[in-house]
């Protein structure tokens, strides 16, 4: 059994990690930490878990006293890099769910996150853990940066096009819509029920930090220096992201050809379902699945690619467990085969 | 492996049975039927299941050609009794999720369901499958009537009081609130999004068929001929029932004493959680759990007992699988230990 | 034109007062105040009002420099009594939307609100402004206490029974359900979208402050010292309260007789609709209406009375305007005849 | 007083017309018709209107016996053209809320609606009633085609750009999101609560009929033959449309310049609010307002324009009343100045 620690228990990422790992056949949750609520039980913070996970929360410093194979960092960015700085030479492997190690360099990080990085030398070396793109690169790593939720959905929607040089790299528009859990567990005007319910809006126009994450990954796939138009919106639902992506082909394409390409690209990827119809968020809710669909509009000569993921699972905790599986030579799907809760 | 059949694939009960049984360690889904959509795949009817359950739907008559240990009837009442009539002498065991065999006699059935029963002699013999009340009675049965969703929540909220003669049996009021999946998969004005969303109402005042089901079961527990006031309401959510039950004690009680009683009554019942605070629907969503809470208002001399279940799981498919486990000498919790999806 | 001031602009009560008064034919909004956001425009705080109400917010002290006929206090309890203490001798009339002057005495207030009252002598003299019960008493007042949202719905559901001695005063149970705006505009775990959405729960069991408000008013109507069982619940909707009230008759009653009684009791009350079917929240959304319905269950010998209001309108701002109309000799319905927004 | 008739009472458009016209200062609802429910009261069909509009529904043939100035056709397309064919020579003016007369010719209609037109000669002559684009053209008309909901939002978002030759006409993408009332009052799998709630999806990719309506109108504004990429999505809310529109400039632009252009273009348009921030659906709910916002992304050289309307008001009934006002020489805002219901 892998001994795992979850650093940061109070957020949604933390509770989803516990939800998934509790039934994982090859792991044991050895430690859950929270600086603000240590001493309480995990189920005091997340009452759904009463009788299911009543582990007492510890301070993060407890990692020194615990035998651990894997440490999940489920804390805000900035906090994450502090732990990595301290723990990088420990024996356990680290999967960081924050944004701190997803970008190509400390400079790029500083530009988009507006703060200096604590471990600039480490940044370029940490692998971006999106297994459907390159799971080999992940398997040998000691530290993996778990992708953001929007980037996971966006990259999986577009990867077959970029990897095959099909689209004009200047033409990419990603119109993304996310459930409110993406904004976190913290109470604020943004998450107040009456500001979300029966409402819908775009936010962070032109400036969302996930933009650069998408650009770097798609850029690498297409071996080009591309820019994307990324517009996130807030859906009045708990979970789920749907992206609607537009791009102009730079080659002759057909709808059939594109669908064949997607099917082939994701052939041996257990969590990507290439659908025959536009995906729906509820079809993947609570699971590590990513549904994708591609179509071609002859009238306008434009490709439309759509994807749907659960932002807390494939967009966070589920993908982190998938990375853990890969890093630990376990079957990629171990502990991750739940069925969508629908309705 | 138990070979199981699900008769009736198109409804929510059918899809929940498949969701649960797909990961059940001791069963194999040998047959799924639908008279209206046979020939199609299960995932054509429920697209969430694409790649997860693509079994081809058959006609119910296929049961004759299939080796089966357990048959779940996930069809409307009236339809159910037709199948039971035909299949009662077959070797497989039957778990009926409809209301056809839950009442004490064909006469009572006719009074509340307004139709003659097809197998009047069988009705009194079929056991009511609420395992927390009497799991021994279930274990030896060939046919079990799976309880209704409201009755499951209501009886579990009140059973410790009735079984111990604590309350005036004339004083019981059950104010129940259910998510819209209780109204089924059928499209109608009742289930139209804009009639449910941002709305709330009571319905079937004084006449809901689950009233008699609750009365008979609580009556048996209290060895009395009781009547309850049962008022269902429609919540603008997908899943979940919350009941708020009121009763006047006929003995001196204390809050502490009542909570101790509940804890003790449900001690070895793995799916009932006696909580220290008012239950919430989201704390049990997607699971076979029933959260209960009891309190006593000295000011008014009244006991308030609350319960929360997922109407599609503990209120239908999950409880059916729990009954199957008991009827098949499997651990009661086999296949049923999922963790609430929250948020 | 009546010159009116709204003290407290940031909450929902404040914004609803502006919404209603902006189209009132006989009033002019002379002043809107906010201690925390003075200097900003009303539409900076409530962006829906851009171009509709861009009045600059003032400090409350501005009331001394403004000619005013009516002052609405849309501030939290405790804050309200401070203003009343200072302003009680000014010429303008005061309508207090907080709980500070709704109870019969400072002693009762202290018991339920757990704080000493600042103006104990004033408390017994301030009239409870529920116009359907006694609008004459309101018309001559200088200060009126605007009823709570739950009490408005509960009292209107039950008043005809109590005023006519029909029910056993010990038997009253009010199972109430409210939308989340009842919890106010403040961000907290309680109002976080993901704690409300797809969820439902009871809260403040046995102890909600509106209990005593209901008891005192129904007690007066029935000339008795009654206690009610009042259980509030939180609905995943923005607006609206539905109450389901239970009581045992102490006389022989019939359903027809009860419905006739209700129709007659509310005959000349323009905002109460006695319905022929169970009320629905969406049927009154955005309006000052109160839908009521009464039925009698012969089987259990119990009366069920239901009511529905919009908690922000008939339960707060609308009723305050109705009180203003009465206090100012205007038609009771002036400015209040909007039509339910449905869907 | 204008005597008006509403043909088609059972849908949302019909009920919104009654909601708005009931408080219109210059109209009298002389007739409401429904072929399927004539004889019943309007409030039997829409119970929110009990006591507010209890008019008895008639057959459409009653228009011959009624003095009428304005007839609103609130019936499905195809049905509408049948009435126009019969009634075109009557004295009253007609406002058609269906899609039957919005396109430039019967040929275009047949191509997108897949049916022959009954009055092909009339089609080119009927004016498209979007008052913010050309209210003069509307004022003298006898028959006006009320725009579709998506086209209203899309055209108002983009009109200043097209009318001023600012964008490459091949670059326009409209990613639109609508509440479920856009799918109508009919019960279907599409409108079933559990298929909408907590869900989100695109639909009618590449083929939605509103595409051609948008193309023709924007084409006229830009004096070019343009094509747009239009992708509608279904939001889990009752009302409201938000469009996110992307276009590439063909001139040098600045964000400031664009915002100035929008402000100036909509200067004397009472229902368009040019906002300084991304619009939100709840900011315009229940009103005839259209909020628009434009921004420019220097990084990608792309213009993003967003708009929000209430699909049932500015997208249907409200705009129809606005057209009636213009056709009847009334102030454009008569009866239409309600304030957003928020929350």
mmCIF file of N, CA, C and O in Angstrom, chain A residues 170 173 175 177 194 197-202 205-206 211 215 227-229 231 233 235-238 242 244 246 255 278-282 293 295-297 299-300 302 304, chain D residues 170 173 175 177 194 197-202 205-206 211 215 227-229 231 233 235-238 242 244 246 255 278-282 293 295-297 299-300 302 304:
data_model
loop_
_atom_site.group_PDB
_atom_site.id
_atom_site.type_symbol
_atom_site.label_atom_id
_atom_site.label_comp_id
_atom_site.label_asym_id
_atom_site.label_seq_id
_atom_site.Cartn_x
_atom_site.Cartn_y
_atom_site.Cartn_z
ATOM 1 N N UNK A 170 -3.046 30.982 -34.919
ATOM 2 C CA UNK A 170 -3.500 32.316 -34.481
ATOM 3 C C UNK A 170 -5.013 32.391 -34.339
ATOM 4 O O UNK A 170 -5.548 33.423 -33.924
ATOM 5 N N UNK A 173 -9.821 30.171 -30.344
ATOM 6 C CA UNK A 173 -10.654 30.815 -29.324
ATOM 7 C C UNK A 173 -11.232 29.729 -28.436
ATOM 8 O O UNK A 173 -11.788 28.749 -28.929
ATOM 9 N N UNK A 175 -13.904 29.364 -25.507
ATOM 10 C CA UNK A 175 -14.969 29.960 -24.708
ATOM 11 C C UNK A 175 -15.345 28.918 -23.656
ATOM 12 O O UNK A 175 -15.973 27.907 -23.963
ATOM 13 N N UNK A 177 -16.715 27.547 -19.750
ATOM 14 C CA UNK A 177 -17.747 27.780 -18.745
ATOM 15 C C UNK A 177 -17.528 26.811 -17.592
ATOM 16 O O UNK A 177 -17.441 25.607 -17.813
ATOM 17 N N UNK A 194 -26.916 33.927 -4.094
ATOM 18 C CA UNK A 194 -27.798 34.789 -4.881
ATOM 19 C C UNK A 194 -27.068 35.574 -5.956
ATOM 20 O O UNK A 194 -27.701 36.206 -6.797
ATOM 21 N N UNK A 197 -26.784 31.919 -8.559
ATOM 22 C CA UNK A 197 -28.040 31.298 -8.962
ATOM 23 C C UNK A 197 -28.794 32.159 -9.976
ATOM 24 O O UNK A 197 -28.887 33.376 -9.808
ATOM 25 N N UNK A 198 -29.349 31.525 -10.998
ATOM 26 C CA UNK A 198 -30.106 32.229 -12.043
ATOM 27 C C UNK A 198 -29.278 33.312 -12.720
ATOM 28 O O UNK A 198 -29.824 34.256 -13.293
ATOM 29 N N UNK A 199 -27.965 33.206 -12.634
ATOM 30 C CA UNK A 199 -27.096 34.214 -13.216
ATOM 31 C C UNK A 199 -26.084 33.545 -14.142
ATOM 32 O O UNK A 199 -25.949 32.313 -14.149
ATOM 33 N N UNK A 200 -25.377 34.339 -14.900
ATOM 34 C CA UNK A 200 -24.309 33.852 -15.772
ATOM 35 C C UNK A 200 -23.523 35.065 -16.220
ATOM 36 O O UNK A 200 -24.091 36.102 -16.520
ATOM 37 N N UNK A 201 -22.219 34.924 -16.235
ATOM 38 C CA UNK A 201 -21.375 36.047 -16.656
ATOM 39 C C UNK A 201 -19.994 35.552 -17.066
ATOM 40 O O UNK A 201 -19.558 34.472 -16.656
ATOM 41 N N UNK A 202 -19.307 36.357 -17.855
ATOM 42 C CA UNK A 202 -17.891 36.131 -18.137
ATOM 43 C C UNK A 202 -17.076 36.831 -17.051
ATOM 44 O O UNK A 202 -17.578 37.733 -16.383
ATOM 45 N N UNK A 205 -11.728 38.476 -18.185
ATOM 46 C CA UNK A 205 -11.538 38.598 -19.638
ATOM 47 C C UNK A 205 -10.102 38.964 -19.969
ATOM 48 O O UNK A 205 -9.562 39.922 -19.433
ATOM 49 N N UNK A 206 -9.486 38.263 -20.844
ATOM 50 C CA UNK A 206 -8.157 38.552 -21.408
ATOM 51 C C UNK A 206 -6.992 38.259 -20.455
ATOM 52 O O UNK A 206 -5.849 38.252 -20.898
ATOM 53 N N UNK A 211 -4.663 31.027 -19.111
ATOM 54 C CA UNK A 211 -4.361 31.310 -20.523
ATOM 55 C C UNK A 211 -2.940 30.861 -20.877
ATOM 56 O O UNK A 211 -2.721 30.146 -21.863
ATOM 57 N N UNK A 215 -1.531 28.071 -23.450
ATOM 58 C CA UNK A 215 -0.664 28.471 -24.572
ATOM 59 C C UNK A 215 0.652 27.696 -24.571
ATOM 60 O O UNK A 215 1.120 27.245 -25.618
ATOM 61 N N UNK A 227 -0.781 31.938 -29.334
ATOM 62 C CA UNK A 227 -1.605 32.657 -28.364
ATOM 63 C C UNK A 227 -3.048 32.206 -28.533
ATOM 64 O O UNK A 227 -3.505 32.003 -29.663
ATOM 65 N N UNK A 228 -3.748 32.054 -27.413
ATOM 66 C CA UNK A 228 -5.170 31.700 -27.525
ATOM 67 C C UNK A 228 -6.016 32.799 -26.889
ATOM 68 O O UNK A 228 -5.565 33.513 -26.001
ATOM 69 N N UNK A 229 -7.230 32.908 -27.413
ATOM 70 C CA UNK A 229 -8.220 33.771 -26.767
ATOM 71 C C UNK A 229 -8.976 32.890 -25.798
ATOM 72 O O UNK A 229 -9.659 31.958 -26.221
ATOM 73 N N UNK A 231 -11.702 32.782 -22.673
ATOM 74 C CA UNK A 231 -12.712 33.539 -21.922
ATOM 75 C C UNK A 231 -13.479 32.616 -20.984
ATOM 76 O O UNK A 231 -14.308 31.811 -21.427
ATOM 77 N N UNK A 233 -16.265 31.713 -18.047
ATOM 78 C CA UNK A 233 -17.585 32.157 -17.578
ATOM 79 C C UNK A 233 -17.963 31.344 -16.348
ATOM 80 O O UNK A 233 -17.474 30.232 -16.156
ATOM 81 N N UNK A 235 -20.827 29.326 -14.390
ATOM 82 C CA UNK A 235 -22.117 28.639 -14.503
ATOM 83 C C UNK A 235 -22.782 28.476 -13.146
ATOM 84 O O UNK A 235 -22.098 28.195 -12.152
ATOM 85 N N UNK A 236 -24.113 28.582 -13.088
ATOM 86 C CA UNK A 236 -24.823 28.329 -11.829
ATOM 87 C C UNK A 236 -25.000 26.834 -11.559
ATOM 88 O O UNK A 236 -26.117 26.333 -11.495
ATOM 89 N N UNK A 237 -23.888 26.155 -11.426
ATOM 90 C CA UNK A 237 -23.870 24.735 -11.061
ATOM 91 C C UNK A 237 -22.674 24.535 -10.140
ATOM 92 O O UNK A 237 -21.790 25.389 -10.059
ATOM 93 N N UNK A 238 -22.639 23.401 -9.444
ATOM 94 C CA UNK A 238 -21.519 23.124 -8.548
ATOM 95 C C UNK A 238 -20.252 22.761 -9.309
ATOM 96 O O UNK A 238 -19.197 23.340 -9.095
ATOM 97 N N UNK A 242 -17.306 23.120 -19.308
ATOM 98 C CA UNK A 242 -17.505 22.833 -20.717
ATOM 99 C C UNK A 242 -16.739 23.887 -21.506
ATOM 100 O O UNK A 242 -16.840 25.071 -21.233
ATOM 101 N N UNK A 244 -15.991 25.401 -25.394
ATOM 102 C CA UNK A 244 -16.361 25.444 -26.800
ATOM 103 C C UNK A 244 -15.212 26.147 -27.501
ATOM 104 O O UNK A 244 -14.954 27.320 -27.245
ATOM 105 N N UNK A 246 -12.930 27.147 -30.925
ATOM 106 C CA UNK A 246 -13.042 27.461 -32.346
ATOM 107 C C UNK A 246 -11.645 27.597 -32.941
ATOM 108 O O UNK A 246 -10.768 28.193 -32.324
ATOM 109 N N UNK A 255 -15.351 16.636 -41.628
ATOM 110 C CA UNK A 255 -15.838 16.280 -40.303
ATOM 111 C C UNK A 255 -15.455 14.841 -39.976
ATOM 112 O O UNK A 255 -14.967 14.537 -38.892
ATOM 113 N N UNK A 278 -22.549 16.557 -29.063
ATOM 114 C CA UNK A 278 -22.004 17.588 -28.177
ATOM 115 C C UNK A 278 -22.042 17.100 -26.731
ATOM 116 O O UNK A 278 -23.063 16.584 -26.274
ATOM 117 N N UNK A 279 -20.940 17.226 -26.013
ATOM 118 C CA UNK A 279 -20.879 16.705 -24.642
ATOM 119 C C UNK A 279 -21.737 17.519 -23.676
ATOM 120 O O UNK A 279 -22.063 18.672 -23.943
ATOM 121 N N UNK A 280 -22.087 16.900 -22.550
ATOM 122 C CA UNK A 280 -22.867 17.556 -21.507
ATOM 123 C C UNK A 280 -22.147 17.356 -20.180
ATOM 124 O O UNK A 280 -21.608 16.278 -19.914
ATOM 125 N N UNK A 281 -22.201 18.356 -19.373
ATOM 126 C CA UNK A 281 -21.486 18.298 -18.098
ATOM 127 C C UNK A 281 -21.973 17.150 -17.213
ATOM 128 O O UNK A 281 -21.198 16.457 -16.563
ATOM 129 N N UNK A 282 -23.292 16.920 -17.232
ATOM 130 C CA UNK A 282 -23.819 15.893 -16.335
ATOM 131 C C UNK A 282 -23.412 14.478 -16.752
ATOM 132 O O UNK A 282 -23.539 13.546 -15.962
ATOM 133 N N UNK A 293 -15.656 16.229 -28.363
ATOM 134 C CA UNK A 293 -16.430 16.128 -29.604
ATOM 135 C C UNK A 293 -15.869 17.152 -30.578
ATOM 136 O O UNK A 293 -15.556 18.274 -30.196
ATOM 137 N N UNK A 295 -16.336 18.882 -34.585
ATOM 138 C CA UNK A 295 -17.170 19.006 -35.776
ATOM 139 C C UNK A 295 -16.559 20.062 -36.693
ATOM 140 O O UNK A 295 -15.674 20.814 -36.286
ATOM 141 N N UNK A 296 -17.019 20.084 -37.934
ATOM 142 C CA UNK A 296 -16.474 21.033 -38.894
ATOM 143 C C UNK A 296 -17.634 21.716 -39.605
ATOM 144 O O UNK A 296 -18.568 21.056 -40.062
ATOM 145 N N UNK A 297 -17.600 23.028 -39.635
ATOM 146 C CA UNK A 297 -18.662 23.785 -40.291
ATOM 147 C C UNK A 297 -18.180 24.219 -41.679
ATOM 148 O O UNK A 297 -17.384 25.154 -41.809
ATOM 149 N N UNK A 299 -19.799 25.675 -44.007
ATOM 150 C CA UNK A 299 -20.330 27.004 -44.335
ATOM 151 C C UNK A 299 -19.350 28.113 -43.954
ATOM 152 O O UNK A 299 -19.193 29.103 -44.660
ATOM 153 N N UNK A 300 -18.691 27.935 -42.807
ATOM 154 C CA UNK A 300 -17.814 28.996 -42.302
ATOM 155 C C UNK A 300 -16.346 28.605 -42.346
ATOM 156 O O UNK A 300 -15.498 29.391 -41.955
ATOM 157 N N UNK A 302 -14.810 26.443 -40.364
ATOM 158 C CA UNK A 302 -14.278 26.520 -39.003
ATOM 159 C C UNK A 302 -14.473 25.185 -38.285
ATOM 160 O O UNK A 302 -15.489 24.517 -38.461
ATOM 161 N N UNK A 304 -15.032 23.268 -34.755
ATOM 162 C CA UNK A 304 -15.498 23.492 -33.387
ATOM 163 C C UNK A 304 -15.194 22.220 -32.597
ATOM 164 O O UNK A 304 -15.592 21.128 -32.992
ATOM 165 N N UNK D 170 -15.499 38.180 -41.889
ATOM 166 C CA UNK D 170 -15.376 36.710 -41.884
ATOM 167 C C UNK D 170 -14.981 36.173 -40.515
ATOM 168 O O UNK D 170 -14.882 34.963 -40.315
ATOM 169 N N UNK D 173 -17.569 35.308 -34.459
ATOM 170 C CA UNK D 173 -18.026 34.126 -33.719
ATOM 171 C C UNK D 173 -18.933 34.589 -32.598
ATOM 172 O O UNK D 173 -18.563 35.486 -31.835
ATOM 173 N N UNK D 175 -20.749 33.079 -29.402
ATOM 174 C CA UNK D 175 -20.948 31.959 -28.486
ATOM 175 C C UNK D 175 -22.058 32.394 -27.521
ATOM 176 O O UNK D 175 -21.845 33.219 -26.637
ATOM 177 N N UNK D 177 -25.476 31.794 -24.877
ATOM 178 C CA UNK D 177 -25.958 30.917 -23.822
ATOM 179 C C UNK D 177 -27.341 31.402 -23.413
ATOM 180 O O UNK D 177 -27.500 32.562 -23.076
ATOM 181 N N UNK D 194 -34.355 17.471 -14.611
ATOM 182 C CA UNK D 194 -33.105 16.757 -14.319
ATOM 183 C C UNK D 194 -32.167 16.666 -15.519
ATOM 184 O O UNK D 194 -31.027 16.246 -15.369
ATOM 185 N N UNK D 197 -30.937 20.955 -14.981
ATOM 186 C CA UNK D 197 -30.326 21.305 -13.698
ATOM 187 C C UNK D 197 -28.923 20.702 -13.572
ATOM 188 O O UNK D 197 -28.712 19.541 -13.909
ATOM 189 N N UNK D 198 -27.978 21.516 -13.075
ATOM 190 C CA UNK D 198 -26.588 21.055 -12.895
ATOM 191 C C UNK D 198 -25.965 20.564 -14.189
ATOM 192 O O UNK D 198 -25.000 19.806 -14.167
ATOM 193 N N UNK D 199 -26.516 21.000 -15.309
ATOM 194 C CA UNK D 199 -26.001 20.573 -16.599
ATOM 195 C C UNK D 199 -25.705 21.793 -17.457
ATOM 196 O O UNK D 199 -26.089 22.913 -17.130
ATOM 197 N N UNK D 200 -25.039 21.568 -18.559
ATOM 198 C CA UNK D 200 -24.744 22.618 -19.529
ATOM 199 C C UNK D 200 -24.281 21.933 -20.793
ATOM 200 O O UNK D 200 -23.512 20.970 -20.735
ATOM 201 N N UNK D 201 -24.738 22.408 -21.930
ATOM 202 C CA UNK D 201 -24.338 21.793 -23.202
ATOM 203 C C UNK D 201 -24.575 22.771 -24.355
ATOM 204 O O UNK D 201 -25.399 23.683 -24.253
ATOM 205 N N UNK D 202 -23.871 22.567 -25.437
ATOM 206 C CA UNK D 202 -24.163 23.247 -26.692
ATOM 207 C C UNK D 202 -25.224 22.445 -27.438
ATOM 208 O O UNK D 202 -25.394 21.254 -27.191
ATOM 209 N N UNK D 205 -25.551 22.880 -33.127
ATOM 210 C CA UNK D 205 -24.278 23.355 -33.671
ATOM 211 C C UNK D 205 -24.360 23.557 -35.185
ATOM 212 O O UNK D 205 -24.772 22.645 -35.902
ATOM 213 N N UNK D 206 -23.986 24.698 -35.668
ATOM 214 C CA UNK D 206 -23.854 25.003 -37.095
ATOM 215 C C UNK D 206 -25.188 25.221 -37.810
ATOM 216 O O UNK D 206 -25.199 25.696 -38.938
ATOM 217 N N UNK D 211 -29.171 31.751 -36.909
ATOM 218 C CA UNK D 211 -27.932 32.113 -37.601
ATOM 219 C C UNK D 211 -28.205 33.022 -38.787
ATOM 220 O O UNK D 211 -27.598 34.096 -38.932
ATOM 221 N N UNK D 215 -27.146 36.856 -39.598
ATOM 222 C CA UNK D 215 -26.326 37.154 -40.774
ATOM 223 C C UNK D 215 -26.982 38.201 -41.666
ATOM 224 O O UNK D 215 -26.321 39.119 -42.155
ATOM 225 N N UNK D 227 -21.035 35.857 -43.018
ATOM 226 C CA UNK D 227 -21.426 34.616 -42.342
ATOM 227 C C UNK D 227 -20.911 34.692 -40.915
ATOM 228 O O UNK D 227 -19.799 35.151 -40.681
ATOM 229 N N UNK D 228 -21.713 34.217 -39.980
ATOM 230 C CA UNK D 228 -21.243 34.181 -38.591
ATOM 231 C C UNK D 228 -21.226 32.736 -38.099
ATOM 232 O O UNK D 228 -21.989 31.885 -38.577
ATOM 233 N N UNK D 229 -20.317 32.514 -37.163
ATOM 234 C CA UNK D 229 -20.325 31.228 -36.459
ATOM 235 C C UNK D 229 -21.190 31.431 -35.227
ATOM 236 O O UNK D 229 -20.841 32.223 -34.350
ATOM 237 N N UNK D 231 -23.092 29.611 -32.034
ATOM 238 C CA UNK D 231 -23.217 28.384 -31.239
ATOM 239 C C UNK D 231 -24.062 28.640 -29.991
ATOM 240 O O UNK D 231 -23.614 29.286 -29.051
ATOM 241 N N UNK D 233 -26.014 27.582 -26.477
ATOM 242 C CA UNK D 233 -25.864 26.658 -25.350
ATOM 243 C C UNK D 233 -27.074 26.799 -24.421
ATOM 244 O O UNK D 233 -27.722 27.843 -24.410
ATOM 245 N N UNK D 235 -28.427 27.059 -20.662
ATOM 246 C CA UNK D 235 -28.074 27.356 -19.262
ATOM 247 C C UNK D 235 -29.116 26.807 -18.297
ATOM 248 O O UNK D 235 -30.320 26.885 -18.584
ATOM 249 N N UNK D 236 -28.692 26.329 -17.134
ATOM 250 C CA UNK D 236 -29.653 25.879 -16.124
ATOM 251 C C UNK D 236 -30.239 27.055 -15.339
ATOM 252 O O UNK D 236 -30.066 27.172 -14.135
ATOM 253 N N UNK D 237 -30.931 27.921 -16.055
ATOM 254 C CA UNK D 237 -31.664 29.037 -15.457
ATOM 255 C C UNK D 237 -32.946 29.206 -16.249
ATOM 256 O O UNK D 237 -33.090 28.669 -17.351
ATOM 257 N N UNK D 238 -33.895 29.943 -15.697
ATOM 258 C CA UNK D 238 -35.155 30.164 -16.403
ATOM 259 C C UNK D 238 -35.004 31.121 -17.577
ATOM 260 O O UNK D 238 -35.393 30.808 -18.693
ATOM 261 N N UNK D 242 -26.900 35.352 -22.606
ATOM 262 C CA UNK D 242 -25.635 36.081 -22.636
ATOM 263 C C UNK D 242 -24.902 35.667 -23.895
ATOM 264 O O UNK D 242 -24.793 34.476 -24.191
ATOM 265 N N UNK D 244 -21.245 35.979 -26.002
ATOM 266 C CA UNK D 244 -19.838 36.363 -26.011
ATOM 267 C C UNK D 244 -19.409 36.335 -27.471
ATOM 268 O O UNK D 244 -19.391 35.264 -28.084
ATOM 269 N N UNK D 246 -16.818 37.342 -30.662
ATOM 270 C CA UNK D 246 -15.413 37.567 -30.993
ATOM 271 C C UNK D 246 -15.315 38.053 -32.440
ATOM 272 O O UNK D 246 -16.005 37.518 -33.319
ATOM 273 N N UNK D 255 -9.270 49.976 -26.950
ATOM 274 C CA UNK D 255 -10.414 49.665 -26.083
ATOM 275 C C UNK D 255 -11.232 50.931 -25.814
ATOM 276 O O UNK D 255 -12.454 50.923 -25.897
ATOM 277 N N UNK D 278 -18.153 43.378 -17.617
ATOM 278 C CA UNK D 278 -18.856 42.290 -18.289
ATOM 279 C C UNK D 278 -20.280 42.174 -17.754
ATOM 280 O O UNK D 278 -20.493 42.174 -16.545
ATOM 281 N N UNK D 279 -21.259 42.091 -18.624
ATOM 282 C CA UNK D 279 -22.654 42.051 -18.183
ATOM 283 C C UNK D 279 -23.010 40.734 -17.504
ATOM 284 O O UNK D 279 -22.338 39.718 -17.691
ATOM 285 N N UNK D 280 -24.065 40.775 -16.693
ATOM 286 C CA UNK D 280 -24.570 39.584 -16.004
ATOM 287 C C UNK D 280 -26.063 39.477 -16.281
ATOM 288 O O UNK D 280 -26.773 40.472 -16.306
ATOM 289 N N UNK D 281 -26.498 38.257 -16.424
ATOM 290 C CA UNK D 281 -27.907 38.042 -16.762
ATOM 291 C C UNK D 281 -28.844 38.586 -15.695
ATOM 292 O O UNK D 281 -29.882 39.172 -15.985
ATOM 293 N N UNK D 282 -28.454 38.427 -14.432
ATOM 294 C CA UNK D 282 -29.378 38.862 -13.373
ATOM 295 C C UNK D 282 -29.516 40.381 -13.303
ATOM 296 O O UNK D 282 -30.443 40.879 -12.673
ATOM 297 N N UNK D 293 -21.207 45.295 -23.538
ATOM 298 C CA UNK D 293 -19.855 45.643 -23.090
ATOM 299 C C UNK D 293 -18.888 45.250 -24.196
ATOM 300 O O UNK D 293 -19.032 44.193 -24.805
ATOM 301 N N UNK D 295 -14.651 45.071 -25.323
ATOM 302 C CA UNK D 295 -13.266 45.192 -24.877
ATOM 303 C C UNK D 295 -12.362 44.759 -26.028
ATOM 304 O O UNK D 295 -12.813 44.166 -27.013
ATOM 305 N N UNK D 296 -11.084 45.089 -25.902
ATOM 306 C CA UNK D 296 -10.145 44.760 -26.964
ATOM 307 C C UNK D 296 -8.916 44.111 -26.339
ATOM 308 O O UNK D 296 -8.366 44.612 -25.360
ATOM 309 N N UNK D 297 -8.535 42.976 -26.883
ATOM 310 C CA UNK D 297 -7.376 42.261 -26.357
ATOM 311 C C UNK D 297 -6.166 42.531 -27.262
ATOM 312 O O UNK D 297 -6.078 41.971 -28.364
ATOM 313 N N UNK D 299 -3.123 41.674 -26.858
ATOM 314 C CA UNK D 299 -2.303 40.475 -26.966
ATOM 315 C C UNK D 299 -2.672 39.621 -28.178
ATOM 316 O O UNK D 299 -1.812 39.043 -28.837
ATOM 317 N N UNK D 300 -3.962 39.504 -28.434
ATOM 318 C CA UNK D 300 -4.437 38.624 -29.505
ATOM 319 C C UNK D 300 -4.997 39.397 -30.691
ATOM 320 O O UNK D 300 -5.421 38.789 -31.672
ATOM 321 N N UNK D 302 -7.881 40.979 -30.815
ATOM 322 C CA UNK D 302 -9.266 40.540 -31.016
ATOM 323 C C UNK D 302 -10.220 41.407 -30.189
ATOM 324 O O UNK D 302 -9.900 41.778 -29.070
ATOM 325 N N UNK D 304 -13.733 41.640 -28.182
ATOM 326 C CA UNK D 304 -14.743 40.793 -27.539
ATOM 327 C C UNK D 304 -15.910 41.707 -27.163
ATOM 328 O O UNK D 304 -15.711 42.708 -26.472
#
